[in-house]
Tab-separated table of C-alpha atoms in Angstrom:
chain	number	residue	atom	x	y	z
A	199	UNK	CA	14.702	241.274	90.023
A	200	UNK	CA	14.501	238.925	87.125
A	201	UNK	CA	17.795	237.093	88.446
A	202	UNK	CA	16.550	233.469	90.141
A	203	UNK	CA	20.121	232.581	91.005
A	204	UNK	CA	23.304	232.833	90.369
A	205	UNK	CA	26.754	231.592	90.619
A	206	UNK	CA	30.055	231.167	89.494
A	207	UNK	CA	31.638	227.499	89.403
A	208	UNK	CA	35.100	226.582	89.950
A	209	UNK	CA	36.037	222.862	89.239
A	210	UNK	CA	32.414	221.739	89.870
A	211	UNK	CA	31.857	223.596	93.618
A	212	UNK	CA	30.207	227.099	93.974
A	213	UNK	CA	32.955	229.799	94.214
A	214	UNK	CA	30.795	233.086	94.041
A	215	UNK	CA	27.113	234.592	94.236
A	216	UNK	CA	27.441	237.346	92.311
A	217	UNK	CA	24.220	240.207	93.092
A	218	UNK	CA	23.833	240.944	89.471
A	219	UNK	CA	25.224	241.050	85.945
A	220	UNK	CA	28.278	242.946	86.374
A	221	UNK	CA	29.586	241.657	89.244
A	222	UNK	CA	29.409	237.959	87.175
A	223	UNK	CA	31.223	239.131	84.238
A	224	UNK	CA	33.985	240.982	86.879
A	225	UNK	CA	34.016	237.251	88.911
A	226	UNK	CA	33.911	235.366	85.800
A	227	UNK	CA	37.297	237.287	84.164
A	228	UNK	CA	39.357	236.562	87.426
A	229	UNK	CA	38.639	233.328	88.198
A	230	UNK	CA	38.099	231.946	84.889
A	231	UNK	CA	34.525	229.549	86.446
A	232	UNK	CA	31.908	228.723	84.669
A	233	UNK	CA	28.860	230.972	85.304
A	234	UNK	CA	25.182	229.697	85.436
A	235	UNK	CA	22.401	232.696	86.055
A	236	UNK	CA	19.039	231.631	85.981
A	237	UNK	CA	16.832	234.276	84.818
A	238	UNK	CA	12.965	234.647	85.262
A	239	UNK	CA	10.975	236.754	81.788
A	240	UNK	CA	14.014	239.253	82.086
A	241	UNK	CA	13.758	242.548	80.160
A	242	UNK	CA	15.151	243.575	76.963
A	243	UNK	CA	18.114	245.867	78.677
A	244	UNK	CA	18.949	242.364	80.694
A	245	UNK	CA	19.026	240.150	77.739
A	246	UNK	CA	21.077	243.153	75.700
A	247	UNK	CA	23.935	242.692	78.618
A	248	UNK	CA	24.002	238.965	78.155
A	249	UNK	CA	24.089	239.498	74.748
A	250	UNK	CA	26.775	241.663	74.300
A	251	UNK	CA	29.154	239.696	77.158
A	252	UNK	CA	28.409	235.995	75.936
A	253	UNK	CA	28.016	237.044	72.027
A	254	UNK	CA	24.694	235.787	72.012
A	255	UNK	CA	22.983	235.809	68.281
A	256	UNK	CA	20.193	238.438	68.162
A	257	UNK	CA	18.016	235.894	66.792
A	258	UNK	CA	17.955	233.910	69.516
A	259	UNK	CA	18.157	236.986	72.188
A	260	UNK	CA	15.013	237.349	70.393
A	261	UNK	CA	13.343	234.468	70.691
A	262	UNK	CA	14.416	234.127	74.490
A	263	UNK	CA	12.538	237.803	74.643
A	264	UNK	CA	9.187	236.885	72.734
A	265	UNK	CA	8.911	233.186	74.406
A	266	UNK	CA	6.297	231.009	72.753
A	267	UNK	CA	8.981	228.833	71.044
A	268	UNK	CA	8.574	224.946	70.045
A	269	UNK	CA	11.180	223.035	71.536
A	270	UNK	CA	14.253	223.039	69.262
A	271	UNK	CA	18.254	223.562	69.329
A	272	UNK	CA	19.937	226.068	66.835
A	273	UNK	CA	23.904	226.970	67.363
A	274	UNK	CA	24.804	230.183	66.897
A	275	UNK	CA	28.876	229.712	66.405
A	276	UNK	CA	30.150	228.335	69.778
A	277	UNK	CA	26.317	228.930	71.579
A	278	UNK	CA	23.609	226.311	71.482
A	279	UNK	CA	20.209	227.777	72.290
A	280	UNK	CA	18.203	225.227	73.567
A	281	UNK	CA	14.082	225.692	74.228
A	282	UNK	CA	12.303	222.876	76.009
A	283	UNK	CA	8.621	222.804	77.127
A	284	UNK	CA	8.650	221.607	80.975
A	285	UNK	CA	5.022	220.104	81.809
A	286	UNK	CA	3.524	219.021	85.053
A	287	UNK	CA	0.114	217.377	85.868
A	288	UNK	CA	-2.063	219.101	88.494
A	289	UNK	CA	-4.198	216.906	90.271
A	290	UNK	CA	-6.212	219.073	91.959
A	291	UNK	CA	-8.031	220.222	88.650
A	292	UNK	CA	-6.675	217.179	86.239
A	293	UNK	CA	-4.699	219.350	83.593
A	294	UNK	CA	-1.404	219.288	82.247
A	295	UNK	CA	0.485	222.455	82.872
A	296	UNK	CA	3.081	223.592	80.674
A	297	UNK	CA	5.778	226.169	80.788
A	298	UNK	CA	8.865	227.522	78.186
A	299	UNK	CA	12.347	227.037	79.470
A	300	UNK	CA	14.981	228.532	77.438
A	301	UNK	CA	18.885	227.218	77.599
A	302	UNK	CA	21.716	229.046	76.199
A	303	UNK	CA	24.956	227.254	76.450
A	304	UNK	CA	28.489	228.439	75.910
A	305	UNK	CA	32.359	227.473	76.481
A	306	UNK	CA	31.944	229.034	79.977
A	307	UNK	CA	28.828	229.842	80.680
A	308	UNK	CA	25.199	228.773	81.375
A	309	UNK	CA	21.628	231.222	80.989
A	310	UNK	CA	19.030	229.648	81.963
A	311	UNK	CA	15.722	231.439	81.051
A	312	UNK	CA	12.487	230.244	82.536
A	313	UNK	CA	8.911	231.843	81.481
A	314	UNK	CA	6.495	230.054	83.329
A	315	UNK	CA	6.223	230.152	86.977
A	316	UNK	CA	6.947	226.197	87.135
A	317	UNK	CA	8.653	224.279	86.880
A	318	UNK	CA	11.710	225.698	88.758
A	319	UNK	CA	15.421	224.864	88.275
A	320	UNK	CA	16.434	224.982	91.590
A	321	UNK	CA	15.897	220.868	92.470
A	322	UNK	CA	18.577	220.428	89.180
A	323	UNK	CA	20.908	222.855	90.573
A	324	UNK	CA	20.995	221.281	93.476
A	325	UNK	CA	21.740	217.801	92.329
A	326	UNK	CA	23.892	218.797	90.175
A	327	UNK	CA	26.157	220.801	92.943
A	328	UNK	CA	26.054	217.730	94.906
A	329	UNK	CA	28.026	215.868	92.637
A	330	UNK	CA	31.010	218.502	91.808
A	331	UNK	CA	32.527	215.727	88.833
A	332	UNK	CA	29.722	216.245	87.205
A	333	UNK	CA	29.369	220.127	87.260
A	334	UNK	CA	33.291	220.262	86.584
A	335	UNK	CA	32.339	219.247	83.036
A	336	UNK	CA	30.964	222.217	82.116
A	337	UNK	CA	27.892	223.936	80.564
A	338	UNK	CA	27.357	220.659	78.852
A	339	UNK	CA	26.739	218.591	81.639
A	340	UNK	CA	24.569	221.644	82.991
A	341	UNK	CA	22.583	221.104	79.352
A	342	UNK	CA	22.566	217.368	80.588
A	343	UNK	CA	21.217	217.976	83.442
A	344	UNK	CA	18.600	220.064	83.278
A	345	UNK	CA	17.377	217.927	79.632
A	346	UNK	CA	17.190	214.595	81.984
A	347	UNK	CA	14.521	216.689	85.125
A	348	UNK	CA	12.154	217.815	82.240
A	349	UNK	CA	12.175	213.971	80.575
A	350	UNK	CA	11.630	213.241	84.459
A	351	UNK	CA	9.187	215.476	84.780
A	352	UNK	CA	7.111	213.867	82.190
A	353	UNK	CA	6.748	210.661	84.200
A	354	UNK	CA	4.019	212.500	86.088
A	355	UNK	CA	2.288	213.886	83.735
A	356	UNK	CA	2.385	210.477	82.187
A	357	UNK	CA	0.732	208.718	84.982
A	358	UNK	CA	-1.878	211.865	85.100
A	359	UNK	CA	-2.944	211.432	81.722
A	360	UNK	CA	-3.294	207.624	82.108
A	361	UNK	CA	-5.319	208.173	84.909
A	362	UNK	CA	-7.719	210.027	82.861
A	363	UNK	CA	-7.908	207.837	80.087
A	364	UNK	CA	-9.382	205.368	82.612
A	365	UNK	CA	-12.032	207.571	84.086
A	366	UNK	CA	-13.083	208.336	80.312
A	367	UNK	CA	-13.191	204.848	79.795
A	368	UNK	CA	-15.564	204.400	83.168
A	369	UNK	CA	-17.700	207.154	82.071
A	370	UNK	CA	-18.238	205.756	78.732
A	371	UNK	CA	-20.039	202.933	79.670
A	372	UNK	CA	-22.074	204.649	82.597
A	373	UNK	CA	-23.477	207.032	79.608
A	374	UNK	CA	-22.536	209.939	81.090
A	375	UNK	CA	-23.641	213.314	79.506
A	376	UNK	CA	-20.264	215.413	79.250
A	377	UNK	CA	-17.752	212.701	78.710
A	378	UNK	CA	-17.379	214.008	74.999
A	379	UNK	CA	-16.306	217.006	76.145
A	380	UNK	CA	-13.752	215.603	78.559
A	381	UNK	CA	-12.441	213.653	75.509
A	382	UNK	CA	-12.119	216.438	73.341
A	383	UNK	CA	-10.019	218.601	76.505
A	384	UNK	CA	-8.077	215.370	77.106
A	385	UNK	CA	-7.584	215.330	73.512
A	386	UNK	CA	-5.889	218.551	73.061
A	387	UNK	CA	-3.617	218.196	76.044
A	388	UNK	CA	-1.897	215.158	75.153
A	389	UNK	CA	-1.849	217.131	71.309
A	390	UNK	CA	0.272	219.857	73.374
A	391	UNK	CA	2.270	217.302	75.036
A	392	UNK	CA	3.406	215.538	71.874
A	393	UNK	CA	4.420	218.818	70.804
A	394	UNK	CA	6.851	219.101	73.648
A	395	UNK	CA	8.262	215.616	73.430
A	396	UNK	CA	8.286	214.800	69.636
A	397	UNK	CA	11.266	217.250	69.017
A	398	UNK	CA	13.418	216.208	71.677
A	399	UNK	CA	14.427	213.427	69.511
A	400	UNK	CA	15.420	215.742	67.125
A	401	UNK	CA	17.690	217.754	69.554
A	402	UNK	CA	19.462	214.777	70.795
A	403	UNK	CA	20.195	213.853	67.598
A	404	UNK	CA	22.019	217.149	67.082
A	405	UNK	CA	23.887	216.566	70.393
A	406	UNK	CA	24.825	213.042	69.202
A	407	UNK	CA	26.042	214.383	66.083
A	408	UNK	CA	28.267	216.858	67.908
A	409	UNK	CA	29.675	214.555	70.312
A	410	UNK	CA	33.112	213.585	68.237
A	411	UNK	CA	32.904	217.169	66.948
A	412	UNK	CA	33.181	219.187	69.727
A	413	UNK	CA	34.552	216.738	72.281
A	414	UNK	CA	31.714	215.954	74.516
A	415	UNK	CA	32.801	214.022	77.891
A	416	UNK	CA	32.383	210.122	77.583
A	417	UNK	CA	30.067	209.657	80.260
A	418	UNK	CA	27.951	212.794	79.536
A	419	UNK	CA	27.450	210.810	75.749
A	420	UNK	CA	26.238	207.874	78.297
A	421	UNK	CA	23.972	209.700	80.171
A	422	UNK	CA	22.391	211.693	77.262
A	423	UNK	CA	22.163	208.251	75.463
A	424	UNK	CA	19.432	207.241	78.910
A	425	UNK	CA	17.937	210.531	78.397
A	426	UNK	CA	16.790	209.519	74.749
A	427	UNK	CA	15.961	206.146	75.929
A	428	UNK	CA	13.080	207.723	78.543
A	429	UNK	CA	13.067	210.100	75.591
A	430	UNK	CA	11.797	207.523	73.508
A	431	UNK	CA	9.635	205.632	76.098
A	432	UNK	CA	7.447	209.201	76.978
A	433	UNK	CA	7.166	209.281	73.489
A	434	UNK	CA	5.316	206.076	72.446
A	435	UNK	CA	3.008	206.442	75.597
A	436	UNK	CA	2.293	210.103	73.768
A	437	UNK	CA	1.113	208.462	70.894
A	438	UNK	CA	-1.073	205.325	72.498
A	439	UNK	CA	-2.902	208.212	74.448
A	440	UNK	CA	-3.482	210.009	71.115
A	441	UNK	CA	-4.773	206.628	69.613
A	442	UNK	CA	-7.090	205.605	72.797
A	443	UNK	CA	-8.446	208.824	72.555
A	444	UNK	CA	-9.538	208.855	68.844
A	445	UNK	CA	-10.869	205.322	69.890
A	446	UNK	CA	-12.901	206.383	72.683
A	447	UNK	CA	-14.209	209.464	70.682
A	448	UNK	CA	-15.896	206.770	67.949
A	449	UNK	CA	-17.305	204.743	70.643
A	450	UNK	CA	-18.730	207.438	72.203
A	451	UNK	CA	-20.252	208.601	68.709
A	452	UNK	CA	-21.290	205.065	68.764
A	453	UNK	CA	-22.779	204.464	71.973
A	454	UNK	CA	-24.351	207.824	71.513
A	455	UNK	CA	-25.976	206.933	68.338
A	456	UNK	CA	-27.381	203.729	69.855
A	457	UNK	CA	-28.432	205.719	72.690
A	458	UNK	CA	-30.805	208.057	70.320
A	459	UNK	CA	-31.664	204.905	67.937
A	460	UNK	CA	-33.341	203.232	71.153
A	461	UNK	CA	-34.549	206.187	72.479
A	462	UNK	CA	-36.669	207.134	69.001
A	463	UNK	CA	-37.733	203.300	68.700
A	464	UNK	CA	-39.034	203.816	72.241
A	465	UNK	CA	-40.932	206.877	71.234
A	466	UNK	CA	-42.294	205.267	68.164
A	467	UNK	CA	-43.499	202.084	70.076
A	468	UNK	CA	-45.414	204.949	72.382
A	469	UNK	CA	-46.768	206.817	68.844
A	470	UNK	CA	-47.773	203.416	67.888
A	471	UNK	CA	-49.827	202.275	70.434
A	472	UNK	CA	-51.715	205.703	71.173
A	473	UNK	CA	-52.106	205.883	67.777
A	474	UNK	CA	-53.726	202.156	67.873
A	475	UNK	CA	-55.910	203.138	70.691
A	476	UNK	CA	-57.011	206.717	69.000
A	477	UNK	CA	-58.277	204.774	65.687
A	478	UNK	CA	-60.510	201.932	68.071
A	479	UNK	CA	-62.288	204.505	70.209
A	480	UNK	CA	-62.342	206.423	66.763
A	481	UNK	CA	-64.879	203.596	65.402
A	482	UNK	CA	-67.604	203.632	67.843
A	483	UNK	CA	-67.686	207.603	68.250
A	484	UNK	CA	-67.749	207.866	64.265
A	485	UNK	CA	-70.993	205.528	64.177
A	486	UNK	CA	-72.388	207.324	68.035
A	487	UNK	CA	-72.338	210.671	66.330
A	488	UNK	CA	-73.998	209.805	62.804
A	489	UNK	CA	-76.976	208.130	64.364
A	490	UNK	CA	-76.862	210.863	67.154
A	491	UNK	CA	-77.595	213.478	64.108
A	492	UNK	CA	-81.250	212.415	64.511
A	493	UNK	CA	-82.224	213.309	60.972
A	494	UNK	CA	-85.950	211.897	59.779
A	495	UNK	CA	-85.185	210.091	57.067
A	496	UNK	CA	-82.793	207.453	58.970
A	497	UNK	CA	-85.190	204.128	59.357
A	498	UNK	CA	-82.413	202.641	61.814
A	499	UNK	CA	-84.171	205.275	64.705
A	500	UNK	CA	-87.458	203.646	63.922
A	501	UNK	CA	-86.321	199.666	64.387
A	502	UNK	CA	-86.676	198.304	67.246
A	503	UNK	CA	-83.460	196.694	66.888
A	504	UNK	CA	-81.291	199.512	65.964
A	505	UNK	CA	-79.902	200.317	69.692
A	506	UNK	CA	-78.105	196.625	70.082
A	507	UNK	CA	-77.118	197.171	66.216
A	508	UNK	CA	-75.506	200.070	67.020
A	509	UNK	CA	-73.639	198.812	69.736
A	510	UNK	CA	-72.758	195.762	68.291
A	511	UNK	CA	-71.360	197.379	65.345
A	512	UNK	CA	-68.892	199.359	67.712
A	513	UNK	CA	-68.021	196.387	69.659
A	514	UNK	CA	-67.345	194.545	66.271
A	515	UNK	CA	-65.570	197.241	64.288
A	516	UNK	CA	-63.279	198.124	67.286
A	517	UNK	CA	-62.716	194.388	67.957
A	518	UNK	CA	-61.782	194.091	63.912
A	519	UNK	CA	-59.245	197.224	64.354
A	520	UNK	CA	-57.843	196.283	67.762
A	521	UNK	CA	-57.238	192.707	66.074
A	522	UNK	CA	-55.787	194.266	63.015
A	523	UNK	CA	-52.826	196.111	65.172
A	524	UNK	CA	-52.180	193.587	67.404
A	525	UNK	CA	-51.397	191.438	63.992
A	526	UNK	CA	-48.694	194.378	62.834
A	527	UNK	CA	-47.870	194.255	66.759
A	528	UNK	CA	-48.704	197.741	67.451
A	529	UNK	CA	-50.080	196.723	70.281
């Protein structure tokens, strides 16, 4: 069954359980509650019933069917359809998860449409039934409600992500070899969570600009109002993670750079100095091999000095070379 929970509220307490679909329509006609059934991917003949008892707009039945919505509000005549993008941080391999909630809202009525195994509803539904003023406003303060856990559920992810930021940070310094790609996966996920914050602003500022409209209660205005402020604050750390990201991503190009810079002036020190060394025992092995040729006509075999003038002339051209690259300090 694609049915989570649900129940039938009468002046903010639980009045029924209802086992499926029917049976809520049948509760909902003879006690006149408000109904809240919190579905889990249902199926197109499940989202067809809702449909055609709550007048739902086929546009948004379709939506709710499909999933992979951005988070926006539309109203369809008396309905507001709602989709928000719940996110949670998992510590165990350091990602954000995120999930698809969809909300659709009416005079009497509540459908709650989750596709992603978490984050649940059940924690809101609880608070909520433990304060029965609240509930007794309606579907709105249900909207309320379940708005103000996902901003709350951000604070985690929050903290996750700044947590992160820190070990990149560490591991920039240290030089270690995959922090680029940890930059580039941090990167995208705080990308994905802008995109599930940045239009909540939007959607409050539809609710705001229904509040004389349609009547909202006083103190639900209030506590939407602290939902936009936390709104607000999630938002701005959002954006300082996208900006200390891009930051770290030059310094690593940077550091990385400087890295290969002193690693090929290294190298050509090394090519230098071999190089030195090749060209001095080059000298006395070019002048050892002509007068080892032993040719006739070469009077220097003959002299009786030719032996120490051959070594001295290897001592002194090598000394004149070695001297020469220690003055363009290749050695």
């Amino acid at each position: 069954m694609t049915i989570i929970d649900n129940a039938i509220y009468v002046d903010g307490k639980r009045f029924a359980n209802p086992e499926n679909l029917e049976q809520t329509y049948e509760v909902m006609d003879s006690c006149q509650g408000m109904a809240w059934i919190g579905l889990f991917r249902p199926d197109a003949h499940e989202m067809r019933s809702l449909a055609a008892e709550f007048s739902l707009h086929e546009l948004a039945v379709e939506d709710a069917i499909k999933a992979h919505q951005r988070p926006k509000m539309e109203r369809y005549d008396d309905v507001l359809f709602t989709v928000l993008r719940p996110a949670r941080y998992d510590d165990e391999s350091e990602t954000v998860e995120f999930g698809e909630l969809h909300v659709f809202t009416g005079s009497d009525f509540v459908v709650t449409i989750r596709h992603a195994e978490t984050p649940g509803l059940a924690s809101t539904r609880t608070r909520l039934e433990a304060d029965p003023e609240l509930l007794a406003l309606g579907p709105e303060a249900v909207l309320y409600a379940i708005m103000d856990q996902v901003v709350d559920d951000y604070q985690p992810v929050i903290s996750g992500l700044e947590n992160d930021i820190d070990e990149i940070e560490d591991q920039l310094f240290a030089g270690e070899p995959n922090v680029s790609l940890r930059i580039y996966q941090l990167s995208r996920e705080v990308i994905q969570f802008q995109r599930a914050i940045h239009p909540l602003q939007e959607i409050l500022q539809q609710l705001k600009a229904g509040f004389e409209k349609f009547r909202f209660n006083v103190e639900l205005e209030r506590r939407l109002r602290d939902v936009e402020d936390h709104i607000g604050t999630v938002t701005a750390k959002a954006d300082s993670f996208r900006q200390l990201l891009q930051n770290a991503l030059t310094v690593d190009g940077t550091l990385t750079t400087n890295r290969q810079n002193e690693a090929a002036a290294a190298e050509n020190e090394q090519v230098k100095k071999i190089s030195s060394w090749a060209a001095i025992l080059f000298a006395p092995s070019f002048v050892g091999s002509i007068y080892g040729m032993n040719f006739d006509n070469m009077p220097e075999l003959h002299w009786a000095f030719g032996y120490p003038f051959a070594l001295t002339l290897m001592f002194l051209v090598g000394l004149v070379m070695y001297l020469i690259f220690k003055k363009k300090t290749w050695l």
